Each structure stands twice: as structure tokens, then as C-alpha cells.
């Protein structure tokens, strides 16, 4: 199976040397066992190779004769394996383990002896890089990798340059959406021209999302699509806002007709400048393609476009750019084909020609390189290899679906010898089966990774399994087919003597006898951090409002908000819940600033919060109506000013500033409903103010519901703050069992007398020996609020809570939840009153 030049060069290639796995004292290769020890892998005898199940089946297929009586399949025979996985990635992970097993079992097997056939290279090639590019620790052979080579890789560097060039040209007549332009920067040849590093792209994407860019270069470009020629949500609009934000920082007023966006302020000016410089070059290059020109003039325009937007560095990228320049230069030879020497040709015609001319680029590369070869079945058909694998054998994937072509005589009047794609695919599969020498590995995505539902396999695979049934009986199918688990770290892969086997030691998780599914941050809390001498009031409130999110974000420095930095490609015509809240907040701030309706509309439009035209006016009217009662209540409260507070409790100093404090007390307001989590920050501010001489009421006003707190005696306020500081320190270790909805529902179910009793015990410990044992009805309400079973979202739907309570009952032990829930909510609800105080 090796070509002439490969055999002489293979021994000199270190990647072509036989792979060896660590052995035990008997000389057998070793793998991981379920208890973490190493166990030997049985080796097939050398004399068994000629009589393997694969050889028997190939002989029967070659003779086209079925056995008169089904034979017996040797339990130690692994020459035929069919892998049933949940996704293409899991197929490749199972293949990696199967190949490592083959190298451990077959003497003198080299990577060049392995052929993997992939009908869908576009899907599988990037996954090959991800799966086989990672180190796979195998029984002590740390850093062992299988050397692989993908023949005609669809994402080879040279082909990616051509792909980026064609995408950039299509932007001329396209919408130039936010995702399209940012995705263009994913190509290294483009990113190099912009001077932007790959790890800077997420930050840049978040800026674009915050600036309000959706699509269109300028307002004039939008007019070409029959829309008003305003620049709302265009690239010009968003970049101007970002640049103004760097210069001015946060600003409440319009600057040069824009609302500055300070997302890139601080240390982001350099990155924003590099991006804007490249974007301006792209916009100018696209604008230069607007006017029709002679064919002889188009090469100059296109070469300037190529040089301004692309910067090749690697040899393959330079080769691709030379190829593109050659195709562009060929346009001069077509000059005489126009109606006349002065005839002008539109860019759309030129682009159509370049699409066809650049699609024929061929990347010259060797097929057999001494590595494990991944290729399309058409490339290396009939090439025998000691190990042959065929992946992607799903229904509708291979063979491809029947395509009825109404204009083709091949479908209406077929003749012998006509090309039949499905018949060719079936022949390719049979060729692959017959080309395997020692092992045949077949694979399909036979299960859904969403619900484990069964998926139909290829007719070729079904026919192959039927042939196996005829040869060894239906009971042999359980030995031939390996049904894989959804995740590679499933325990079945590391059980001694189990049907599945994995060499990926990094996925082995130690068994825990007491808790098979060990909870996160509960079995072993995070170590205590350095005790904080100074605690900000805002941090104290955040830790109690959402302890799970607090510890994951602050201590682990991980964010589970997957939609952060998501860009939009369409203008916000229908606003979601968070967008409506943002509009109400902006309207409320503008009303309190004394702006009239026209000024409010201008501020929100230039800030990218509203769509243009009638939809924007409708959303603005609705937001104004909802924010008006809040603005009236804020004005009625009277003048306020920030007040700094500092409290010494529990060997810690609480510091911060209460933003709005007036003669009547402190005030918080929001352009939304007042929920339990919003009361926590008000309660912390209220307690801090009550420790000073200027104690008063603290009011929280919202569009739905308002509440205020009555004054708390100074000693009691200090006692409650001391308890909150203890909970804060416990929250930093992940050990505060508190959930927003459940804890509030638990305390709210109790009577006011019960709340007063527990409040007294919190501020004066030891006043009563009665245990913390509220009625069972309170605990029932807590569990219902945690998981409301399809009603309003509860705590169970929060990703941070789900992570912190994984593998355990969130309310066990119940006394811990009770004590901390009452520590927060009993005094809060005892001093809370509904509405705005008179």
C-alpha cells in the first residue's frame, strides 16, 4: 500500500516509526483499569492473523458464498469493529482508542499502515485536528500522539486564503453584517493584515455587540436595500461611538451627534485603533469597486484590494496570494472579449468570473506521508492497508441521497455504463472492506446527543452487519458493535474487563464510594482565602444575593454566561426582555435629567437602544409610560446626595457609599419589577446607615412593586451585619447554601410573629434554646420555588446554581439551609413594609 518514493523515506521519518505502548512484566501492552491500576491488554497470536474474522468474511465476500452453517466468532478476535457513537467528534475519539489498541496488539504496525476514510471531509477534518492534535496519555506514555495527515484538507492554509478572498469580495453586494466582518478576521491572513492577535477577537466582538453594530457599512449602503439612508446600527455608527468613548469616557450627553460607548475605554484604545484602521481600508477598497470599469483596469483595483486587506506570512499563504494575483492578472487577457476597448464591465460580472477561476486551485501534497492517512474514499480507493477505518456511515450521509435532476437524461433514460453516484458509493464501501489487512473499523453516529434517540445507519453498514449475521449468527453482533457513551469520561471506559476501552487517561475520574457523582464545591470547599480586612458593601450584597455566582466568578474566575459578546446581524425591531429593561432605564435617567420627548428619542436612537422609524417610537412611548410613576416617586422623595459609610464588624471594615441619601432616608429605584434579589442590596445599605446617627428609612421603587425598611436599632444593625460578614466569608469558599427564590419563599411562608422571633435570636444569640425548626410548610414552599416544574423559572434553571448543586440534594442538610436563609430574610422581612412611605 506504499508508493515508490514513500518506502525509502519512511524509515528516516520519526513519525513513521512503529508506535510502542508501555508494557507490564509479561511484555503485554498496558491500559487503564477501572480502579486506576494498569492492566495488560491481551495480544492476538501471530498465527491467528490468517484466520481472523475479517479474513473469513473477505473470503466469503470474494467467493460470493455464504456458509452453510453459521460459524463461531472468537471472543478474542477484534479484527472487525463497528462503533456506534453520538457525534462525529465521539466517532474520532473512539477511533483514536481503537487505533491505539491496534498498535498495541498488531506487531510492527506503523502509522503508514493505517487508512481512515471520511466521506464528509468538511465536517470531520477540523475535528481530526482537535482530537488527534491533543496529547493522549496512555498508560504512562505521556505525550504520545498519533501522527496524522489529512489528504486535501478542506481548511488547508492556502485554501483558507482563497476562501477569505471570495468572502471579502461578496461583501461588496452584501449586507456586511457584524458576524460576517468579524468572522473574516478569523482567517490568519486577514488577521495579520489588521495586526490583531487571535486572543483579542473575543474582546473585539464584545465591543462590537455593545456599540450596536448590526449591518451595513454606512447609511448610503443601507439605502441600496430600499431603507432610509440613516446610519443607525451600521459599522460607521458603531465605530464612531467606540472612538468617541475612548476620547470622552462615559458621557450622559450626545457628542458630535453620537452617544459615546465607553466599552473600549481604558487600555483598549490600541486594539480599537488597529481594528478601525483595517476596517477603513476594507471599506475604502469595497467602495472603489462600485463604479464599472474596463476589463484592463479591474486588475489594478483588485490588486489594491488584495494588498490592503490581506497580509500573507506562511509559505502556503504566499502561494495562495500568488495564485490569486495570477488569476486577477488574467483579466487583462480578456479585455478584447468585451463589446469594445472602452466597454465598461460591472464588478458583479468580474466577481462571477473570479469565483470560477479561483475555485480550481489545487494544493499539491503527497498522499502517503508515513502518517495515519485520512482521506476521502475516492482518493485512495483500492489501496490496501493493514488497518482500514470508515467513518460517517449514517443514513443520508453515505451513500449520498438520490438527487432527481429533471433536465438529465441519465434519470429519464438510463443506459448501461451510466454513472450512478449511489452505486459508486456502495462500491467504494466494498472496496474499503476488501482493502483491510488486519483490522476493519466502521463507525456511525447512531444515537442523538440530545435525547439518545436511535438514528438510522447507512444501507452499506446495514448490509455489512447482515452479512456478519449470516456468517456468525445474530448473537455475534453484540461482540462486533461497540455502543459508546455520550461522554469520553464515562466510567464504563475504565472498568477492568469491560466491553469498552479507553486509553485517554486524562478522562479517568477516580471513583468516590460515598458519592458516585461528587457535588461541586460541597464535598471539598475551596480553601480559605486571605481574610479581607476591608469589604465593599456592594460585594457583601452580591455574595448574599447570589452566592453560587459569586464564588464561581470571583474565586474561580469563570463566567457561565455563554451569550456574552453575542453580536446581532439584524436591527432590534422586536425587543427582548433585557432590551426593554435597558430602554426603560435609559428613559428613566433621561426623564430625571429633565429632557423632553424629542431629546429622549435622540439620546436613545444615537445610543443604539431603539430601532428607527415607527417601531422605535412605539417602544419609546411604552417605556415612557412605564417609567413615569418611578420618576414621579423619585422626585417626591426630595433631593439626595451620596454618603460614605464605614462600619467595623467581625474584624472587618465595611466601606462604601450609599448613592442617594436625603432627609427622608436612602432611595434606590429601577425601571423594572422589584424582586427579592433587589432588596438585598437595599438591606445592606440600610443596615450600614442605621449604624450611624443619621438612621432613617430606605426605600426601593420599581415599575412593579415598591418597598421600604423601617429604622433598625444601631446594636441590632451591627449584629445583623456581623452575621452577613460571616456568611460572606463562607460564600467565598462555596459553602453558603442559599438560593434566591427558595430562601425567600422559605422565609416568606412564615408568620410575622415567627419572623420576629428568629430576628431576635439572630441579633441576640442564646436568647432562646429553641432549635431552628420552622414549620414543614416553609420547607415545602422552598423546594417548590427552587424547581417550580414548568412554571416561572426557579433556582434550578440557573447555570451557577446547577453547577454548585450538581450531584446532590441542594437542601441537605436542611438545618444549614434554614439557618442561613433565616439569617438573611428573617430580619429583612421583619423590617420590610410595602409601598413608598408617606
Coordinates of N, CA and C in Angstrom, one line a residue, residues 163-348:
X163 N -10.6 31.2 0.2 CA -11.9 31.3 0.8 C -12.1 32.7 1.3
X164 N -11.2 33.2 2.1 CA -11.3 34.6 2.6 C -11.4 35.6 1.5
X165 N -10.7 35.5 0.5 CA -10.7 36.4 -0.7 C -12.1 36.4 -1.3
X166 N -12.7 35.3 -1.5 CA -14.0 35.2 -2.1 C -15.1 35.8 -1.2
X167 N -14.9 35.5 0.1 CA -15.9 36.1 1.1 C -15.8 37.6 1.1
X168 N -14.6 38.1 1.1 CA -14.4 39.5 1.1 C -15.0 40.2 -0.1
X169 N -14.9 39.6 -1.3 CA -15.5 40.2 -2.5 C -17.0 40.1 -2.4
X170 N -17.6 39.1 -1.8 CA -19.0 39.0 -1.8 C -19.6 40.1 -0.8
X171 N -18.8 40.7 0.0 CA -19.3 41.8 0.9 C -19.7 43.0 0.1
X172 N -19.2 43.1 -1.1 CA -19.5 44.3 -1.9 C -21.0 44.5 -2.1
X173 N -21.6 43.4 -2.5 CA -23.1 43.5 -2.7 C -23.9 43.0 -1.5
X174 N -23.2 42.6 -0.4 CA -23.9 42.0 0.7 C -24.2 43.1 1.7
X175 N -24.8 42.6 2.8 CA -25.2 43.5 3.9 C -24.0 43.8 4.9
X176 N -23.0 43.1 4.8 CA -21.8 43.3 5.7 C -22.3 43.3 7.1
X177 N -22.8 42.2 7.6 CA -23.3 42.0 8.9 C -22.1 42.0 9.9
X178 N -22.5 42.2 11.2 CA -21.4 42.2 12.2 C -20.7 40.9 12.3
X179 N -21.4 39.8 12.2 CA -20.8 38.5 12.3 C -19.9 38.2 11.0
X180 N -20.4 38.7 9.8 CA -19.6 38.4 8.6 C -18.2 39.1 8.7
X181 N -18.2 40.3 9.1 CA -16.9 41.0 9.1 C -16.0 40.5 10.2
X182 N -16.6 40.2 11.4 CA -15.8 39.6 12.5 C -15.3 38.2 12.1
X183 N -16.1 37.4 11.4 CA -15.7 36.1 11.0 C -14.6 36.2 10.0
X184 N -14.5 37.3 9.2 CA -13.4 37.4 8.3 C -12.1 37.5 9.0
X185 N -12.1 38.1 10.2 CA -10.9 38.2 11.0 C -10.5 36.9 11.6
X186 N -11.3 35.8 11.4 CA -10.9 34.5 11.9 C -9.8 33.9 11.0
X187 N -9.7 34.4 9.7 CA -8.7 33.9 8.8 C -7.3 34.5 9.2
X188 N -6.3 33.7 9.4 CA -5.0 34.3 9.8 C -4.5 35.3 8.8
X189 N -4.7 35.1 7.5 CA -4.1 36.1 6.5 C -4.8 37.5 6.6
X190 N -6.0 37.5 7.1 CA -6.7 38.8 7.3 C -6.3 39.4 8.6
X191 N -6.3 38.5 9.7 CA -5.9 39.0 11.0 C -4.5 39.6 11.0
X192 N -3.6 39.0 10.2 CA -2.2 39.5 10.2 C -2.2 40.9 9.5
X193 N -3.1 41.2 8.6 CA -3.1 42.5 7.9 C -3.7 43.5 8.9
X194 N -4.6 43.1 9.8 CA -5.1 44.0 10.8 C -4.2 44.2 12.0
X195 N -3.2 43.3 12.2 CA -2.4 43.4 13.3 C -3.1 43.0 14.6
X196 N -4.0 42.1 14.5 CA -4.8 41.7 15.7 C -4.5 40.2 16.0
X197 N -4.3 40.0 17.3 CA -4.0 38.6 17.7 C -5.3 37.8 17.9
X198 N -5.2 36.5 17.8 CA -6.4 35.7 17.9 C -7.1 35.8 19.2
X199 N -6.3 35.9 20.3 CA -6.9 36.0 21.6 C -7.5 37.4 21.9
X200 N -7.4 38.3 20.9 CA -8.0 39.6 21.1 C -9.4 39.7 20.4
X201 N -9.8 38.7 19.7 CA -11.0 38.7 19.0 C -12.2 38.7 19.9
X202 N -12.3 37.8 21.0 CA -13.4 37.9 21.9 C -13.7 39.3 22.4
X203 N -12.6 40.0 22.8 CA -12.8 41.3 23.3 C -13.3 42.3 22.3
X204 N -12.8 42.1 21.1 CA -13.3 43.0 20.0 C -14.8 42.7 19.7
X205 N -15.1 41.4 19.7 CA -16.5 41.0 19.5 C -17.5 41.6 20.5
X206 N -17.1 41.7 21.8 CA -17.9 42.2 22.8 C -18.1 43.7 22.6
X207 N -17.1 44.4 22.1 CA -17.2 45.9 21.8 C -18.2 46.1 20.7
X208 N -18.1 45.3 19.7 CA -19.0 45.5 18.5 C -20.4 45.3 19.0
X209 N -20.7 44.3 19.8 CA -22.0 44.0 20.3 C -22.5 45.2 21.1
X210 N -21.7 45.7 22.0 CA -22.1 46.8 22.9 C -22.3 48.1 22.1
X211 N -21.6 48.3 21.0 CA -21.7 49.5 20.3 C -23.0 49.6 19.4
X212 N -23.7 48.5 19.2 CA -24.9 48.5 18.5 C -24.8 48.2 17.0
X213 N -23.6 47.7 16.5 CA -23.5 47.4 15.1 C -24.3 46.2 14.8
X214 N -25.0 46.3 13.7 CA -25.8 45.2 13.2 C -25.4 44.8 11.7
X215 N -25.5 45.8 10.8 CA -25.2 45.5 9.4 C -25.0 46.8 8.7
X216 N -24.4 46.7 7.5 CA -24.2 47.9 6.6 C -23.0 48.7 7.0
X217 N -22.3 49.1 5.9 CA -21.1 50.0 6.2 C -21.5 51.4 6.6
X218 N -22.4 52.0 5.8 CA -22.8 53.4 6.1 C -24.3 53.5 5.8
X219 N -24.9 54.7 6.1 CA -26.2 54.9 5.7 C -26.5 54.8 4.2
X220 N -25.6 55.3 3.4 CA -25.7 55.2 2.0 C -25.8 53.8 1.5
X221 N -25.1 52.9 2.1 CA -25.2 51.5 1.8 C -26.5 50.9 2.1
X222 N -27.1 51.3 3.3 CA -28.4 50.8 3.6 C -29.4 51.3 2.6
X223 N -29.3 52.5 2.1 CA -30.2 53.0 1.1 C -30.3 52.1 -0.1
X224 N -29.2 51.3 -0.5 CA -29.2 50.5 -1.6 C -30.2 49.3 -1.4
X225 N -30.6 49.0 -0.2 CA -31.5 47.9 0.1 C -32.9 48.5 0.3
X226 N -33.2 49.7 -0.1 CA -34.5 50.3 0.0 C -34.9 50.8 1.3
X227 N -33.9 51.0 2.2 CA -34.2 51.5 3.6 C -33.8 53.0 3.7
X228 N -34.3 53.6 4.7 CA -33.8 55.0 4.9 C -32.3 55.1 5.0
X229 N -31.8 56.2 4.5 CA -30.3 56.4 4.5 C -29.8 56.9 5.8
X230 N -30.2 56.4 6.9 CA -29.6 56.8 8.2 C -28.6 55.8 8.6
X231 N -27.7 56.2 9.5 CA -26.5 55.3 9.8 C -26.8 54.5 11.1
X232 N -28.0 54.4 11.5 CA -28.3 53.6 12.7 C -27.9 52.2 12.6
X233 N -27.1 51.7 13.5 CA -26.7 50.3 13.6 C -25.8 49.9 12.4
X234 N -25.2 50.8 11.8 CA -24.2 50.5 10.8 C -22.8 50.4 11.4
X235 N -21.8 50.0 10.6 CA -20.4 50.0 11.1 C -19.9 51.4 11.4
X236 N -20.3 52.3 10.5 CA -19.8 53.7 10.7 C -20.4 54.2 12.0
X237 N -21.6 53.9 12.3 CA -22.3 54.3 13.6 C -21.6 53.7 14.8
X238 N -21.3 52.4 14.8 CA -20.7 51.8 15.9 C -19.3 52.2 16.2
X239 N -18.5 52.3 15.1 CA -17.1 52.6 15.3 C -17.0 54.1 15.8
X240 N -17.8 55.0 15.3 CA -17.8 56.3 15.8 C -18.1 56.4 17.3
X241 N -19.1 55.6 17.7 CA -19.4 55.6 19.1 C -18.2 55.0 20.0
X242 N -17.6 54.0 19.5 CA -16.4 53.4 20.2 C -15.3 54.4 20.3
X243 N -15.0 55.1 19.2 CA -13.9 56.0 19.2 C -14.2 57.2 20.1
X244 N -15.4 57.7 20.1 CA -15.8 58.8 21.0 C -15.7 58.4 22.4
X245 N -16.0 57.1 22.7 CA -16.0 56.6 24.1 C -14.5 56.6 24.6
X246 N -13.6 56.2 23.7 CA -12.2 56.3 24.1 C -11.7 57.7 24.4
X247 N -12.2 58.6 23.7 CA -11.8 60.0 23.9 C -12.5 60.7 25.1
X248 N -13.8 60.4 25.3 CA -14.5 61.1 26.3 C -14.8 60.3 27.5
X249 N -14.7 59.0 27.4 CA -15.1 58.1 28.6 C -16.7 58.2 28.7
X250 N -17.2 57.7 29.8 CA -18.7 57.7 30.0 C -19.2 59.2 29.8
X251 N -20.3 59.3 29.1 CA -20.9 60.6 28.9 C -22.4 60.5 28.8
X252 N -23.1 61.4 29.5 CA -24.5 61.4 29.6 C -25.2 62.1 28.4
X253 N -24.3 62.9 27.7 CA -24.9 63.7 26.6 C -24.3 63.3 25.3
X254 N -25.0 63.7 24.2 CA -24.5 63.4 22.9 C -23.3 64.2 22.6
X255 N -22.3 63.5 21.9 CA -21.1 64.2 21.5 C -21.0 64.1 20.0
X256 N -21.0 65.2 19.3 CA -21.0 65.2 17.8 C -22.1 64.3 17.2
X257 N -23.3 64.4 17.9 CA -24.4 63.6 17.4 C -24.4 62.2 17.7
X258 N -23.5 61.7 18.6 CA -23.5 60.3 18.9 C -23.5 60.2 20.5
X259 N -23.9 59.0 20.9 CA -23.8 58.7 22.4 C -22.5 57.9 22.5
X260 N -21.5 58.4 23.1 CA -20.2 57.7 23.3 C -20.4 56.3 23.9
X261 N -19.7 55.3 23.4 CA -19.7 54.0 24.0 C -18.4 53.8 24.6
X262 N -18.3 53.6 25.9 CA -17.0 53.5 26.6 C -16.5 52.1 26.8
X263 N -17.0 51.2 26.0 CA -16.6 49.8 26.1 C -15.1 49.6 25.9
X264 N -14.5 50.4 25.0 CA -13.1 50.2 24.7 C -12.3 51.2 25.5
X265 N -12.8 52.0 26.4 CA -12.0 53.0 27.1 C -11.0 52.3 28.0
X266 N -10.1 53.0 28.5 CA -9.0 52.4 29.3 C -7.9 51.9 28.4
X267 N -7.5 50.6 28.5 CA -6.4 50.1 27.7 C -6.8 49.5 26.4
X268 N -8.1 49.8 25.9 CA -8.5 49.2 24.7 C -8.3 50.1 23.5
X269 N -7.7 51.3 23.7 CA -7.6 52.2 22.5 C -6.7 51.7 21.5
X270 N -5.6 51.0 21.8 CA -4.7 50.5 20.8 C -5.3 49.4 19.9
X271 N -6.0 48.5 20.5 CA -6.7 47.4 19.8 C -7.8 48.1 18.9
X272 N -8.6 49.0 19.4 CA -9.6 49.6 18.7 C -9.0 50.4 17.5
X273 N -7.9 51.1 17.7 CA -7.2 51.8 16.6 C -6.8 50.9 15.5
X274 N -6.2 49.7 15.8 CA -5.8 48.8 14.8 C -6.9 48.3 14.0
X275 N -8.0 48.0 14.7 CA -9.2 47.4 14.0 C -9.8 48.5 13.1
X276 N -10.0 49.7 13.6 CA -10.6 50.8 12.8 C -9.7 51.1 11.6
X277 N -8.4 51.0 11.7 CA -7.5 51.3 10.6 C -7.7 50.2 9.5
X278 N -7.8 49.0 9.9 CA -8.0 47.9 8.9 C -9.4 48.0 8.3
X279 N -10.4 48.3 9.2 CA -11.8 48.4 8.7 C -12.0 49.5 7.7
X280 N -11.3 50.6 7.9 CA -11.4 51.7 7.0 C -10.7 51.3 5.6
X281 N -9.6 50.6 5.7 CA -9.0 50.1 4.4 C -10.0 49.2 3.7
X282 N -10.7 48.3 4.4 CA -11.6 47.4 3.8 C -12.8 48.2 3.2
X283 N -13.3 49.2 3.9 CA -14.5 50.0 3.4 C -14.1 50.7 2.2
X284 N -12.9 51.3 2.2 CA -12.4 52.1 1.0 C -12.2 51.2 -0.2
X285 N -11.7 50.0 0.1 CA -11.4 49.0 -1.0 C -12.8 48.6 -1.6
X286 N -13.8 48.4 -0.8 CA -15.1 48.0 -1.3 C -15.7 49.1 -2.0
X287 N -15.6 50.3 -1.6 CA -16.2 51.5 -2.2 C -15.6 51.7 -3.6
X288 N -14.3 51.4 -3.8 CA -13.6 51.5 -5.1 C -14.1 50.6 -6.1
X289 N -14.8 49.5 -5.7 CA -15.4 48.6 -6.7 C -16.8 48.9 -7.1
X290 N -17.3 50.1 -6.7 CA -18.7 50.4 -7.0 C -18.9 50.7 -8.5
X291 N -17.9 51.5 -9.1 CA -18.1 52.0 -10.4 C -17.6 51.0 -11.5
X292 N -18.4 50.8 -12.6 CA -17.9 49.9 -13.6 C -16.7 50.4 -14.2
X293 N -15.8 49.5 -14.8 CA -14.5 49.9 -15.4 C -14.2 49.0 -16.5
X294 N -13.2 49.4 -17.3 CA -12.7 48.5 -18.4 C -12.1 47.3 -17.8
X295 N -12.1 46.2 -18.5 CA -11.5 44.9 -18.0 C -10.0 45.1 -17.7
X296 N -9.4 46.0 -18.5 CA -8.0 46.2 -18.3 C -7.7 47.0 -17.1
X297 N -8.7 47.7 -16.6 CA -8.5 48.5 -15.3 C -8.8 47.7 -14.1
X298 N -9.6 46.6 -14.2 CA -10.0 45.9 -13.0 C -8.8 45.2 -12.3
X299 N -7.8 44.7 -12.9 CA -6.7 44.1 -12.1 C -6.1 45.1 -11.2
X300 N -5.9 46.4 -11.5 CA -5.4 47.3 -10.6 C -6.2 47.5 -9.4
X301 N -7.6 47.6 -9.6 CA -8.5 47.8 -8.4 C -8.4 46.6 -7.5
X302 N -8.4 45.4 -8.1 CA -8.5 44.2 -7.3 C -7.2 43.9 -6.6
X303 N -6.0 44.2 -7.2 CA -4.8 44.0 -6.6 C -4.6 45.0 -5.4
X304 N -5.1 46.2 -5.5 CA -5.1 47.1 -4.4 C -5.9 46.6 -3.3
X305 N -7.1 46.0 -3.6 CA -8.0 45.4 -2.6 C -7.2 44.3 -1.9
X306 N -6.6 43.4 -2.7 CA -5.9 42.3 -2.1 C -4.7 42.7 -1.2
X307 N -4.0 43.7 -1.6 CA -2.8 44.1 -0.8 C -3.3 44.9 0.5
X308 N -4.4 45.5 0.4 CA -4.9 46.3 1.6 C -5.5 45.5 2.6
X309 N -6.1 44.4 2.3 CA -6.9 43.6 3.2 C -6.2 42.3 3.7
X310 N -5.2 41.8 2.9 CA -4.6 40.5 3.2 C -3.1 40.8 3.4
X311 N -2.5 40.0 4.3 CA -1.1 40.0 4.6 C -0.6 38.6 4.8
X312 N -0.1 37.9 3.8 CA 0.4 36.5 3.9 C 1.7 36.5 4.6
X313 N 1.9 35.4 5.4 CA 3.2 35.2 6.1 C 3.7 33.8 5.9
X314 N 2.9 32.8 6.1 CA 3.3 31.4 5.9 C 3.5 31.1 4.4
X315 N 4.4 30.1 4.1 CA 4.6 29.8 2.7 C 3.4 29.4 1.9
X316 N 2.5 28.7 2.6 CA 1.2 28.3 1.9 C 0.4 29.5 1.6
X317 N 0.4 30.5 2.5 CA -0.4 31.7 2.3 C 0.2 32.5 1.2
X318 N 1.5 32.6 1.1 CA 2.1 33.3 0.0 C 1.8 32.7 -1.3
X319 N 1.8 31.3 -1.3 CA 1.5 30.6 -2.6 C 0.1 30.9 -3.0
X320 N -0.9 31.0 -2.1 CA -2.2 31.3 -2.4 C -2.4 32.7 -2.9
X321 N -1.7 33.6 -2.3 CA -1.8 35.0 -2.8 C -1.2 35.1 -4.2
X322 N -0.1 34.4 -4.5 CA 0.4 34.4 -5.8 C -0.6 33.8 -6.8
X323 N -1.3 32.8 -6.4 CA -2.3 32.2 -7.3 C -3.4 33.2 -7.5
X324 N -3.8 33.9 -6.5 CA -4.9 34.9 -6.7 C -4.4 36.1 -7.6
X325 N -3.2 36.5 -7.4 CA -2.7 37.6 -8.3 C -2.6 37.2 -9.7
X326 N -2.3 35.9 -9.9 CA -2.2 35.4 -11.3 C -3.6 35.3 -11.9
X327 N -4.6 34.9 -11.2 CA -5.9 34.9 -11.7 C -6.5 36.3 -12.0
X328 N -6.1 37.2 -11.1 CA -6.6 38.6 -11.3 C -5.9 39.2 -12.6
X329 N -4.6 38.9 -12.7 CA -3.9 39.5 -13.9 C -4.4 38.9 -15.2
X330 N -5.0 37.8 -15.2 CA -5.5 37.2 -16.4 C -6.7 38.0 -17.0
X331 N -7.3 38.9 -16.1 CA -8.4 39.7 -16.6 C -8.0 40.6 -17.8
X332 N -6.7 41.0 -17.8 CA -6.2 41.8 -18.9 C -6.3 41.1 -20.2
X333 N -6.1 39.8 -20.2 CA -6.2 39.0 -21.5 C -7.6 38.9 -22.0
X334 N -8.6 39.2 -21.1 CA -10.0 39.1 -21.6 C -10.5 40.4 -22.0
X335 N -9.6 41.5 -22.1 CA -10.1 42.8 -22.4 C -10.7 42.9 -23.8
X336 N -10.1 42.1 -24.7 CA -10.7 42.2 -26.1 C -12.0 41.5 -26.3
X337 N -12.4 40.7 -25.3 CA -13.7 40.0 -25.4 C -14.9 40.9 -25.1
X338 N -14.7 42.1 -24.6 CA -15.8 43.0 -24.3 C -16.3 43.6 -25.6
X339 N -17.4 44.3 -25.5 CA -18.0 44.9 -26.8 C -17.1 45.8 -27.5
X340 N -16.1 46.4 -26.8 CA -15.2 47.3 -27.4 C -14.1 47.6 -26.4
X341 N -13.0 48.2 -26.9 CA -11.9 48.5 -25.9 C -12.3 49.4 -24.8
X342 N -13.3 50.2 -25.0 CA -13.7 51.2 -24.0 C -14.9 50.7 -23.2
X343 N -15.4 49.5 -23.5 CA -16.6 49.0 -22.8 C -16.3 48.8 -21.4
X344 N -17.3 49.2 -20.5 CA -17.1 49.0 -19.1 C -17.9 47.8 -18.6
X345 N -17.3 47.1 -17.6 CA -17.8 45.9 -17.0 C -18.1 46.1 -15.6
X346 N -19.3 45.7 -15.1 CA -19.6 45.9 -13.7 C -18.8 44.9 -12.8
X347 N -18.7 45.2 -11.6 CA -17.9 44.4 -10.7 C -18.5 43.0 -10.5
X348 N -19.9 43.0 -10.5 CA -20.5 41.7 -10.3 C -20.1 40.7 -11.4

